[in-house]
mmCIF file of C-alpha atoms in Angstrom:
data_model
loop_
_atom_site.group_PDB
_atom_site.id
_atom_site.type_symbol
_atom_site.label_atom_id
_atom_site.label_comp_id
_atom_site.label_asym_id
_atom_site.label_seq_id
_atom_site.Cartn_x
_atom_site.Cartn_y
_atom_site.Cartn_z
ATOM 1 C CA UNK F 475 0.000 0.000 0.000
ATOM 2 C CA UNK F 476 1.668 3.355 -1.215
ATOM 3 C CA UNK F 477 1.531 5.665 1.935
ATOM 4 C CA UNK F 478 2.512 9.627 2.317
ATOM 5 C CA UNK F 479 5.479 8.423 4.124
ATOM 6 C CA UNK F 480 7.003 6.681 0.764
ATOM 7 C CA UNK F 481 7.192 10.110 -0.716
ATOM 8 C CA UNK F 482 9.940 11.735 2.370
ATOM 9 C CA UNK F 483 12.424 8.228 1.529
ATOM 10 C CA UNK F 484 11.877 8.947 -2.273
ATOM 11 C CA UNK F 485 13.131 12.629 -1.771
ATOM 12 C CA UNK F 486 15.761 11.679 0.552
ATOM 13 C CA UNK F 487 17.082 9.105 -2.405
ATOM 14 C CA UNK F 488 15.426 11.788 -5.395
ATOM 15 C CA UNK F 489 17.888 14.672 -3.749
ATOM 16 C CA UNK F 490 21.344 12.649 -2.929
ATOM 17 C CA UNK F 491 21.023 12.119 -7.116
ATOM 18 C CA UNK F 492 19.734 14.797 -8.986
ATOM 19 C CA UNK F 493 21.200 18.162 -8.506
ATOM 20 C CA UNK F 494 18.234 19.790 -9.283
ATOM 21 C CA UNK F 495 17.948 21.173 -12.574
ATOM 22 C CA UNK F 496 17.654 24.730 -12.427
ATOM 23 C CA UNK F 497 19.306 26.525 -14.844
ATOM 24 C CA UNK F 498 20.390 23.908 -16.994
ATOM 25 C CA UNK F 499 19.040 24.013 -20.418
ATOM 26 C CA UNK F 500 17.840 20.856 -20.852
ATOM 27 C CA UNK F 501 15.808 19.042 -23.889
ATOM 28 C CA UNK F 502 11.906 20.112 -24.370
ATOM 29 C CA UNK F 503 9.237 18.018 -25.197
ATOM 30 C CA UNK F 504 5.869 19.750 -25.928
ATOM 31 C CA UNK F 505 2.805 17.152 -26.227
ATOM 32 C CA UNK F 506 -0.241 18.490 -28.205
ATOM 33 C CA UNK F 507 -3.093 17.975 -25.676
ATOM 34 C CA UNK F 508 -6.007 19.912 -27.293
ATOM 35 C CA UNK F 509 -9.372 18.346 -27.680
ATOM 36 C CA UNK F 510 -8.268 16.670 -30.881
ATOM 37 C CA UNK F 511 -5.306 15.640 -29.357
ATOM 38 C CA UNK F 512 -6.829 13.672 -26.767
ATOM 39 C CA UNK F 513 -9.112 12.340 -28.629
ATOM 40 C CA UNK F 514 -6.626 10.429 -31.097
ATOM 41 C CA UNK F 515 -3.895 9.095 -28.165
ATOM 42 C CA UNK F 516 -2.585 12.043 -26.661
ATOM 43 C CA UNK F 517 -1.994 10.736 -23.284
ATOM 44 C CA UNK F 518 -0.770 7.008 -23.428
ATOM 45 C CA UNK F 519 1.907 9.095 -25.955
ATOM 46 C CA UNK F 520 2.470 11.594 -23.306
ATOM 47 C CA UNK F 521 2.589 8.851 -20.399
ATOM 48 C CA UNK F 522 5.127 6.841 -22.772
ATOM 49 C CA UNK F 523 7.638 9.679 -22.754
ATOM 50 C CA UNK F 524 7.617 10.149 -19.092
ATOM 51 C CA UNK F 525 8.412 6.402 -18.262
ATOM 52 C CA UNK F 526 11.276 6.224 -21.460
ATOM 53 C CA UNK F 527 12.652 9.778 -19.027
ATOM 54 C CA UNK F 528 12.017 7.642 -16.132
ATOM 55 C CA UNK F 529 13.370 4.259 -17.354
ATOM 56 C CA UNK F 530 16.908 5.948 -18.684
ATOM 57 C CA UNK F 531 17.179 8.415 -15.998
ATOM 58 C CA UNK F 532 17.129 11.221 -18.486
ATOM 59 C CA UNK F 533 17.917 14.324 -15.860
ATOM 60 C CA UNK F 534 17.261 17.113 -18.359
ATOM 61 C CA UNK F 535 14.626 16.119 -20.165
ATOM 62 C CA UNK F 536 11.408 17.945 -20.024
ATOM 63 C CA UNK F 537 7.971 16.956 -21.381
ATOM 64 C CA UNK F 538 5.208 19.059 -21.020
ATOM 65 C CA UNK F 539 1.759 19.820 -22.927
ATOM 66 C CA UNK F 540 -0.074 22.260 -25.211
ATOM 67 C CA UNK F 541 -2.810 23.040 -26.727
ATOM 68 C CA UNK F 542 -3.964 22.061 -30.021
ATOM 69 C CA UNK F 543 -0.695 22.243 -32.317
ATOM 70 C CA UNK F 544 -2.501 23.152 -35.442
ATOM 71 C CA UNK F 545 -2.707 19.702 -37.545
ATOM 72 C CA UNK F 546 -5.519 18.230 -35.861
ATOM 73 C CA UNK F 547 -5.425 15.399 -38.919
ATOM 74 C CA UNK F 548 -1.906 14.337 -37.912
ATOM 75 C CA UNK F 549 -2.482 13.828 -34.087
ATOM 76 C CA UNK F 550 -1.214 12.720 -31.556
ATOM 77 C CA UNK F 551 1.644 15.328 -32.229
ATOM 78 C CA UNK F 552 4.284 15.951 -30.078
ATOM 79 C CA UNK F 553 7.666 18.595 -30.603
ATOM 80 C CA UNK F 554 11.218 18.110 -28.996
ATOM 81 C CA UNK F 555 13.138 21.210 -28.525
ATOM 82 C CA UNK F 556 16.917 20.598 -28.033
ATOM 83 C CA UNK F 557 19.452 23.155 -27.287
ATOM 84 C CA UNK F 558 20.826 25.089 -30.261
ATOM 85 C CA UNK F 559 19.139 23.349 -33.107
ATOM 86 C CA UNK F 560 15.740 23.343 -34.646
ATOM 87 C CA UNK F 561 12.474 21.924 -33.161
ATOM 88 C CA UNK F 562 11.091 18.747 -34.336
ATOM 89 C CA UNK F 563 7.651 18.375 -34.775
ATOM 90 C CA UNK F 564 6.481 14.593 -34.678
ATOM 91 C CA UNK F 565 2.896 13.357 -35.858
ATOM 92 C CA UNK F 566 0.540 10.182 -35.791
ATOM 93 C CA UNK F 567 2.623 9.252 -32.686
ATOM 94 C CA UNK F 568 2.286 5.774 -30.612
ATOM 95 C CA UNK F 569 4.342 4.731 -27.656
ATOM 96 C CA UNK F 570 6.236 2.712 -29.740
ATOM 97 C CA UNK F 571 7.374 5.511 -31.852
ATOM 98 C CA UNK F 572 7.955 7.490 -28.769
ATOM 99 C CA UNK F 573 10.316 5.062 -27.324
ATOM 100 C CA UNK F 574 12.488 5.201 -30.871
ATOM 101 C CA UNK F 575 12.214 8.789 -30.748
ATOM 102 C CA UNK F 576 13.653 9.042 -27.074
ATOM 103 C CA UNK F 577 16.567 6.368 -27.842
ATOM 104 C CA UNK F 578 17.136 8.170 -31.301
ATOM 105 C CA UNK F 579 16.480 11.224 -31.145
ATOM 106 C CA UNK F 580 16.793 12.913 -27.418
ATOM 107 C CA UNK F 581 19.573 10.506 -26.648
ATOM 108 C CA UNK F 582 22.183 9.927 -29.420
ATOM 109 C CA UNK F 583 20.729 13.315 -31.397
ATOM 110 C CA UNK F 584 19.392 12.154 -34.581
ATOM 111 C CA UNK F 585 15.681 12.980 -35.191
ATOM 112 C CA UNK F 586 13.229 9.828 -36.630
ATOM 113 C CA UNK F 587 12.998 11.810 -40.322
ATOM 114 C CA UNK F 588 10.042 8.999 -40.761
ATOM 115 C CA UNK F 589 7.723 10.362 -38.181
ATOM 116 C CA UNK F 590 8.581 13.819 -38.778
ATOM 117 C CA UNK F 591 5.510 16.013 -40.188
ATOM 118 C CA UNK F 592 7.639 16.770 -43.019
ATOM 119 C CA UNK F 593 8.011 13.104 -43.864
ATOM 120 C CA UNK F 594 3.823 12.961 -43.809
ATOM 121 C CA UNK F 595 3.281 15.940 -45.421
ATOM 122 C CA UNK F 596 5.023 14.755 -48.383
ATOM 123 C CA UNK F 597 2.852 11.321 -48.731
ATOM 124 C CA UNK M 1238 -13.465 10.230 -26.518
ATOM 125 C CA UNK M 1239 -13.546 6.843 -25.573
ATOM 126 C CA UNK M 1240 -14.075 7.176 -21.808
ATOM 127 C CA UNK M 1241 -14.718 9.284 -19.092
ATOM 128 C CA UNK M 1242 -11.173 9.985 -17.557
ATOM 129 C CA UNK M 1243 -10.308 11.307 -21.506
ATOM 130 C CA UNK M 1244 -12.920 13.673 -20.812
ATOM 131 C CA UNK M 1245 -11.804 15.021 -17.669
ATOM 132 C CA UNK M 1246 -8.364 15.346 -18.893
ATOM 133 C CA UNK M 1247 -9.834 17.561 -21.508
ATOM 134 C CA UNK M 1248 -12.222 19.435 -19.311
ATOM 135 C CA UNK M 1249 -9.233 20.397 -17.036
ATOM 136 C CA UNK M 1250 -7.526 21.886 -19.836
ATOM 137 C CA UNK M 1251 -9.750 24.767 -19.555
ATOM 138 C CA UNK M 1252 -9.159 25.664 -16.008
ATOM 139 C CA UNK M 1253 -5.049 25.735 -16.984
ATOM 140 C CA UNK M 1254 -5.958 27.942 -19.557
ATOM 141 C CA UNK M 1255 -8.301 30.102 -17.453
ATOM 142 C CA UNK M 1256 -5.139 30.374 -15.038
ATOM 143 C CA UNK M 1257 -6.602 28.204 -12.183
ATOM 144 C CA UNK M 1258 -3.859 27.750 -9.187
ATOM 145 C CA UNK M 1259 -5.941 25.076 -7.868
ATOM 146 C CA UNK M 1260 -8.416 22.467 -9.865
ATOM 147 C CA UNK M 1261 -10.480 19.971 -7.600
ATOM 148 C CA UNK M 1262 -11.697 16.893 -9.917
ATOM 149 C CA UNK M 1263 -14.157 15.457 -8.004
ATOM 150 C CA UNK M 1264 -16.089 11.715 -9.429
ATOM 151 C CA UNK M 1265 -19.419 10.667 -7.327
ATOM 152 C CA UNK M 1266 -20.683 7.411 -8.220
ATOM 153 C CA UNK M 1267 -23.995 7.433 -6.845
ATOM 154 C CA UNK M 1268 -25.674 3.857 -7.592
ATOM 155 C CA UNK M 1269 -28.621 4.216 -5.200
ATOM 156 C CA UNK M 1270 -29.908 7.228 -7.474
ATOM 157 C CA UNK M 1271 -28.406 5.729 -10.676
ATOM 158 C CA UNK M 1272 -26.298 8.991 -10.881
ATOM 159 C CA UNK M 1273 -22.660 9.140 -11.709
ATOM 160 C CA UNK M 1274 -21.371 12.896 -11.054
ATOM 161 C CA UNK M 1275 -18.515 14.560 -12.098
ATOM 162 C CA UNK M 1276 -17.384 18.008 -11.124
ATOM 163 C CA UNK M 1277 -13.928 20.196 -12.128
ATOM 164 C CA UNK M 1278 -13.956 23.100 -9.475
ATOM 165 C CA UNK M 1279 -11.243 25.938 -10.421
ATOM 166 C CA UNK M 1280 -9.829 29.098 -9.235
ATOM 167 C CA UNK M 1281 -9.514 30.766 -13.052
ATOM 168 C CA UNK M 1282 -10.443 33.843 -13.923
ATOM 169 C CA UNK M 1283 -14.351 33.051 -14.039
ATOM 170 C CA UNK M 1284 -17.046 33.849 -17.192
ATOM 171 C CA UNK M 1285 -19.753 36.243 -17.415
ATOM 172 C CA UNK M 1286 -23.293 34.962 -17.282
ATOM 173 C CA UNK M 1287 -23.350 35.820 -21.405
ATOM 174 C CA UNK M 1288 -20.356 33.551 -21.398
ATOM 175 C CA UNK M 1289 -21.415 30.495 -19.625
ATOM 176 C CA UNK M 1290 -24.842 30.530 -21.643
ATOM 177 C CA UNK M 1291 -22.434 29.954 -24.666
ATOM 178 C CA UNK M 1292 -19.761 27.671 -24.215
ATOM 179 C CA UNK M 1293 -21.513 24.694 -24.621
ATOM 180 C CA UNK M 1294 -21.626 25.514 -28.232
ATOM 181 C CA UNK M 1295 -19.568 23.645 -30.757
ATOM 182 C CA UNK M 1296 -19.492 27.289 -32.684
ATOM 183 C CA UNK M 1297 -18.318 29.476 -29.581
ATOM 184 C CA UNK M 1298 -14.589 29.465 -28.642
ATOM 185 C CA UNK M 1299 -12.076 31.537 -27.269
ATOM 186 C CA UNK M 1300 -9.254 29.854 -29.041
ATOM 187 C CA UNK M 1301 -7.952 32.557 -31.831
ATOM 188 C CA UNK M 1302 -6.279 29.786 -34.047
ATOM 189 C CA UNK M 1303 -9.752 28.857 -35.078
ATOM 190 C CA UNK M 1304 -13.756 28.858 -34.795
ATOM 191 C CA UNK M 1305 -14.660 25.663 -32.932
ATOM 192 C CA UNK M 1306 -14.458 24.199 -29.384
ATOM 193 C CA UNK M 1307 -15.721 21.240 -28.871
ATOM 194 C CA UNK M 1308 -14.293 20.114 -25.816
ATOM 195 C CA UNK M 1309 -17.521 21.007 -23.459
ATOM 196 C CA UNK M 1310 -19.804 20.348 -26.325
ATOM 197 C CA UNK M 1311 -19.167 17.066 -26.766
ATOM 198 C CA UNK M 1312 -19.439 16.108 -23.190
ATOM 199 C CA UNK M 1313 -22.744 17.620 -23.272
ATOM 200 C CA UNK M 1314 -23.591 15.154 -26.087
ATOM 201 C CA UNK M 1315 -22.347 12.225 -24.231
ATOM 202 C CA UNK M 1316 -24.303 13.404 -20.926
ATOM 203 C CA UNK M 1317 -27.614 14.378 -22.652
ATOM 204 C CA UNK M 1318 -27.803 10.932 -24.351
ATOM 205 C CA UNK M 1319 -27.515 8.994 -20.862
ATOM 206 C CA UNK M 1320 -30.272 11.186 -19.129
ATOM 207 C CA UNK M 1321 -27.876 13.817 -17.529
ATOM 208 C CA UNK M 1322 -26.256 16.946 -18.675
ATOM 209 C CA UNK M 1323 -23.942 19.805 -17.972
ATOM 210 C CA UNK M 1324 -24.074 22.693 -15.731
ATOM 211 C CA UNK M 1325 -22.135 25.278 -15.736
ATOM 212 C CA UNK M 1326 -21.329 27.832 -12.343
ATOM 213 C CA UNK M 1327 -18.821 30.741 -12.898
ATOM 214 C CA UNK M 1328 -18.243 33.856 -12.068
ATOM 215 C CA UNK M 1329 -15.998 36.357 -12.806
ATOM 216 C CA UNK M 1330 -12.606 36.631 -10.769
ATOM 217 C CA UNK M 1331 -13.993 33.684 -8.770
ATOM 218 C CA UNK M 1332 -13.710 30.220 -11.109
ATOM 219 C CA UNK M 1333 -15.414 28.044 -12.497
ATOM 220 C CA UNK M 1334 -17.584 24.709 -11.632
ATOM 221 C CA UNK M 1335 -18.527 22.494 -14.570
ATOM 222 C CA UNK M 1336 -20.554 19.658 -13.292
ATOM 223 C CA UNK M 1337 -21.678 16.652 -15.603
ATOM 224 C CA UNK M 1338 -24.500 13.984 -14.793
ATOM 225 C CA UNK M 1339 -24.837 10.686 -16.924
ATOM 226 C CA UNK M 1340 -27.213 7.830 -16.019
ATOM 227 C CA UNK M 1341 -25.176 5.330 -13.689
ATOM 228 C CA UNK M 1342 -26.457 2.401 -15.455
ATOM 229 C CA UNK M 1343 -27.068 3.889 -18.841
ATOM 230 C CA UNK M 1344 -26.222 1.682 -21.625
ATOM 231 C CA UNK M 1345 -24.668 4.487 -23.481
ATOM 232 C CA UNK M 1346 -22.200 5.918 -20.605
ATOM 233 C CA UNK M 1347 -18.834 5.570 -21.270
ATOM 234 C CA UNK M 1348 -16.889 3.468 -18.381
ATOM 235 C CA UNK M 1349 -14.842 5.688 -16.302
ATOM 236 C CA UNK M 1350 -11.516 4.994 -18.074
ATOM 237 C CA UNK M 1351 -7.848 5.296 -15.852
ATOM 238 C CA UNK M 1352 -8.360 7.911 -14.234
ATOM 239 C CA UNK M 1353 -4.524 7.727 -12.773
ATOM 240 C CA UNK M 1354 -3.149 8.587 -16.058
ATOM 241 C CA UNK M 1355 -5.590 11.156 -16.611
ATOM 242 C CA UNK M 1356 -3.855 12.944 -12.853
ATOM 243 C CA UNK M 1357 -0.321 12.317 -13.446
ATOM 244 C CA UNK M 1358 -1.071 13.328 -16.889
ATOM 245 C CA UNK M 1359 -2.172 16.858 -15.464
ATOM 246 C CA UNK M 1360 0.726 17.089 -12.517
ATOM 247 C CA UNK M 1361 3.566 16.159 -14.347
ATOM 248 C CA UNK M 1362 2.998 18.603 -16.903
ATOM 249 C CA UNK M 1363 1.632 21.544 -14.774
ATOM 250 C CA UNK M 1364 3.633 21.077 -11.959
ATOM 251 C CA UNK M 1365 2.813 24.642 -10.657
ATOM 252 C CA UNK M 1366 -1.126 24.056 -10.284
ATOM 253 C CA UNK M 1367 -2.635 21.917 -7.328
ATOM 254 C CA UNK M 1368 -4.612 19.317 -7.760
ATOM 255 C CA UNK M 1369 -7.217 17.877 -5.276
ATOM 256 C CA UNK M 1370 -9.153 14.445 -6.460
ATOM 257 C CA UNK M 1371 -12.368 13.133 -4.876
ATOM 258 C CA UNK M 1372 -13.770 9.727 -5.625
ATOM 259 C CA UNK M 1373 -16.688 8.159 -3.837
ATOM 260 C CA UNK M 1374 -18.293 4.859 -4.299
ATOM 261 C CA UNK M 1375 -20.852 3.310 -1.966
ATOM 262 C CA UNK M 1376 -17.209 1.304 -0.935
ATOM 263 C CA UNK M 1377 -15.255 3.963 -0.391
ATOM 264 C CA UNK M 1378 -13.710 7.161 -1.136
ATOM 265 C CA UNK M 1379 -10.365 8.012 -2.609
ATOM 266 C CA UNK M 1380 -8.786 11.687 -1.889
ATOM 267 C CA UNK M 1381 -5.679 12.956 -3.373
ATOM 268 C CA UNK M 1382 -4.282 16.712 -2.802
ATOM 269 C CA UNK M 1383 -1.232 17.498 -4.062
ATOM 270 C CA UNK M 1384 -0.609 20.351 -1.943
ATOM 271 C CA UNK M 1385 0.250 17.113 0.744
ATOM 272 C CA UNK M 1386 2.271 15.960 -1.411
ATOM 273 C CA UNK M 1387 4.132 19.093 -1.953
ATOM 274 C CA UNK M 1388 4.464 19.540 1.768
ATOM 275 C CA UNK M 1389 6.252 15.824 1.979
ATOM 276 C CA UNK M 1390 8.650 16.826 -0.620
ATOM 277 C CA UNK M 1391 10.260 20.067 0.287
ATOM 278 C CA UNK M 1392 12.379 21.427 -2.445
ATOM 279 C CA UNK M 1393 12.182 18.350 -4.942
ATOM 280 C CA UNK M 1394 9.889 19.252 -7.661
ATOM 281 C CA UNK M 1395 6.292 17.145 -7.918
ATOM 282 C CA UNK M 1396 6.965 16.059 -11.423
ATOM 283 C CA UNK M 1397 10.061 14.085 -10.598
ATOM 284 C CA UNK M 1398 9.561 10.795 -11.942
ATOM 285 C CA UNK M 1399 9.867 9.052 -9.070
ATOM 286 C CA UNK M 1400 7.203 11.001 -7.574
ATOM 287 C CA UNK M 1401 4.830 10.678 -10.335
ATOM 288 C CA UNK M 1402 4.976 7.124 -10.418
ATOM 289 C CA UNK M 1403 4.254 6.735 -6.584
ATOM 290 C CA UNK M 1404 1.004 9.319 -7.816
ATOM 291 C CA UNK M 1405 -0.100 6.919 -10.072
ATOM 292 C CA UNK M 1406 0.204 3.839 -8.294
ATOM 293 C CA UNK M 1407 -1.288 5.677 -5.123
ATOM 294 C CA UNK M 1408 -4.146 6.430 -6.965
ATOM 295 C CA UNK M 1409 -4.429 3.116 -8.666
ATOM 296 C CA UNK M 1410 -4.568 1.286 -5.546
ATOM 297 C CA UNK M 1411 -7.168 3.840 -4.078
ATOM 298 C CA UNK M 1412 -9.182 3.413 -7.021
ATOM 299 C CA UNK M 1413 -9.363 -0.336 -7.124
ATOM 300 C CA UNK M 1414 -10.175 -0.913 -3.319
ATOM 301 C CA UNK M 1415 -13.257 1.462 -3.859
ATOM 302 C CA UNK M 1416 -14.312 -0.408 -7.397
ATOM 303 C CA UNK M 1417 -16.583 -3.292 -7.076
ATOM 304 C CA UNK M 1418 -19.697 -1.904 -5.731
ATOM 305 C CA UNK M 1419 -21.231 -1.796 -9.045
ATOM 306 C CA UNK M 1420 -18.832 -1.955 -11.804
ATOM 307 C CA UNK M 1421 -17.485 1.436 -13.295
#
């Protein structure tokens, strides 16, 4: 049974290991969570980049939400903002293709071209 | 929308954008009047009485990238075809209360869904708004504040993953200890 308690050993454990990430200017990920996006998978793709950040331990990694993103045809969409280069937008995602795009993309640096909107655009 | 936590999770996206600090979710499932109740409480900014009469319409938004909002107007669908409906209570500078009413047993009400995704959905993405969730079954009750959990964690942020998956499996566990007295 999870109780309150849990919470003061996992920030006793959470604080020896993460210096927490103020300033650091850390990787972005922006999850299109308008009505449309919800409606087509939003949140199991939002949930499946959270436990990828969880699962590799990914301490500057940020995902977050938005509105509707604009392409309400290509949903769920999701961007990834890394430091000094160009936002990524990513469309008709799954958690499987999240899980590429985390290994891929946010860790070794080389966006999934395939899931790209500019890859479905020109289909 | 395939179920009701998908609803809720898009419901609540108007409080963050009406600039709630605090959102209490709150599910009632009342089987001895055959109601099942839903209400999102907020602290936003609040609608005029011309407002509120409108927002249930698919052609009223206040969204400038375009002319439709169909978030509350398809819940109202969903509600009105199970016997229930929506009602809306805002005013302005004060917040908002949008409370929905199906049919408990309606053979067109949409289960309940997970609603533990639909929470750490909302906290680890807006980890600067507080959210309190009420659940009440003829079992049980479930209650969740995140202002607690806040106080338990001192300086470490509430969307740490560790934290959000205790969140989830808290209210998991919560959730299926109260199930059972009538099958959400």
């Amino acid at each position: 049974m999870k109780t309150l308690k849990e919470l003061e050993e996992i920030r006793q454990r959470a604080l020896e290991s993460v210096n927490l990430r103020k300033e650091r200017n850390g990787t972005r990920v922006v999850v299109g969570m308008g009505t449309c996006g919800i409606a087509a998978g939003a949140r199991p793709v939002l949930l499946a980049f959270l436990e990828e950040v969880k699962k590799r331990n990914l301490q500057d990694v940020i995902v977050t939400q938005t509105g509707c993103i604009g392409v309400c045809r290509l949903e769920p969409m999701a961007e990834v903002y890394r430091p000094g280069e160009e936002k990524v937008t990513y469309v008709k995602l799954t958690p499987e293709k999240v899980r590429r795009i985390v290994a891929e993309h946010i860790v070794n640096g080389r966006p999934v071209t395939e899931f790209t909107i500019g890859a479905a655009d020109q289909q | 929308m395939e179920d009701i936590s998908l609803y809720i999770l898009d419901l609540v996206q108007n409080s963050v954008a009406a600039g709630a600090t605090l959102i209490e979710i709150s599910i009632t499932e009342d089987i001895q009047n055959d109601r099942l109740i839903l209400s999102i409480k907020d602290n936003g900014r609040g609608m005029d009485s011309q407002t509120v009469k409108r927002v249930t319409d698919p052609f009223y938004t206040t969204r400038t990238t375009r002319r439709v909002g169909l978030g509350l107007s398809l819940v109202e669908a969903a509600a009105q075809a199970c016997n229930g409906g929506v009602y809306i209570f805002s005013q302005p500078g004060k917040g908002t209360e949008v409370r929905v009413e199906f049919e408990y047993h309606h053979i067109d009400r949409p289960p309940l869904g997970s609603m533990e995704q639909t929470l750490v959905t909302l906290v680890a993405c807006n980890p600067t708004i507080d959210f309190v969730y009420t659940h009440t079954t003829p079992v049980g009750r479930v209650y969740f504040d995140s202002r607690e959990v806040r106080q338990k964690l001192g300086e470490l942020p509430i969307n740490h993953p560790e934290v959000i998956e205790w969140i989830k499996e808290y209210i998991k566990e919560g959730i299926d200890e109260i199930s059972g007295g009538g099958g959400a």
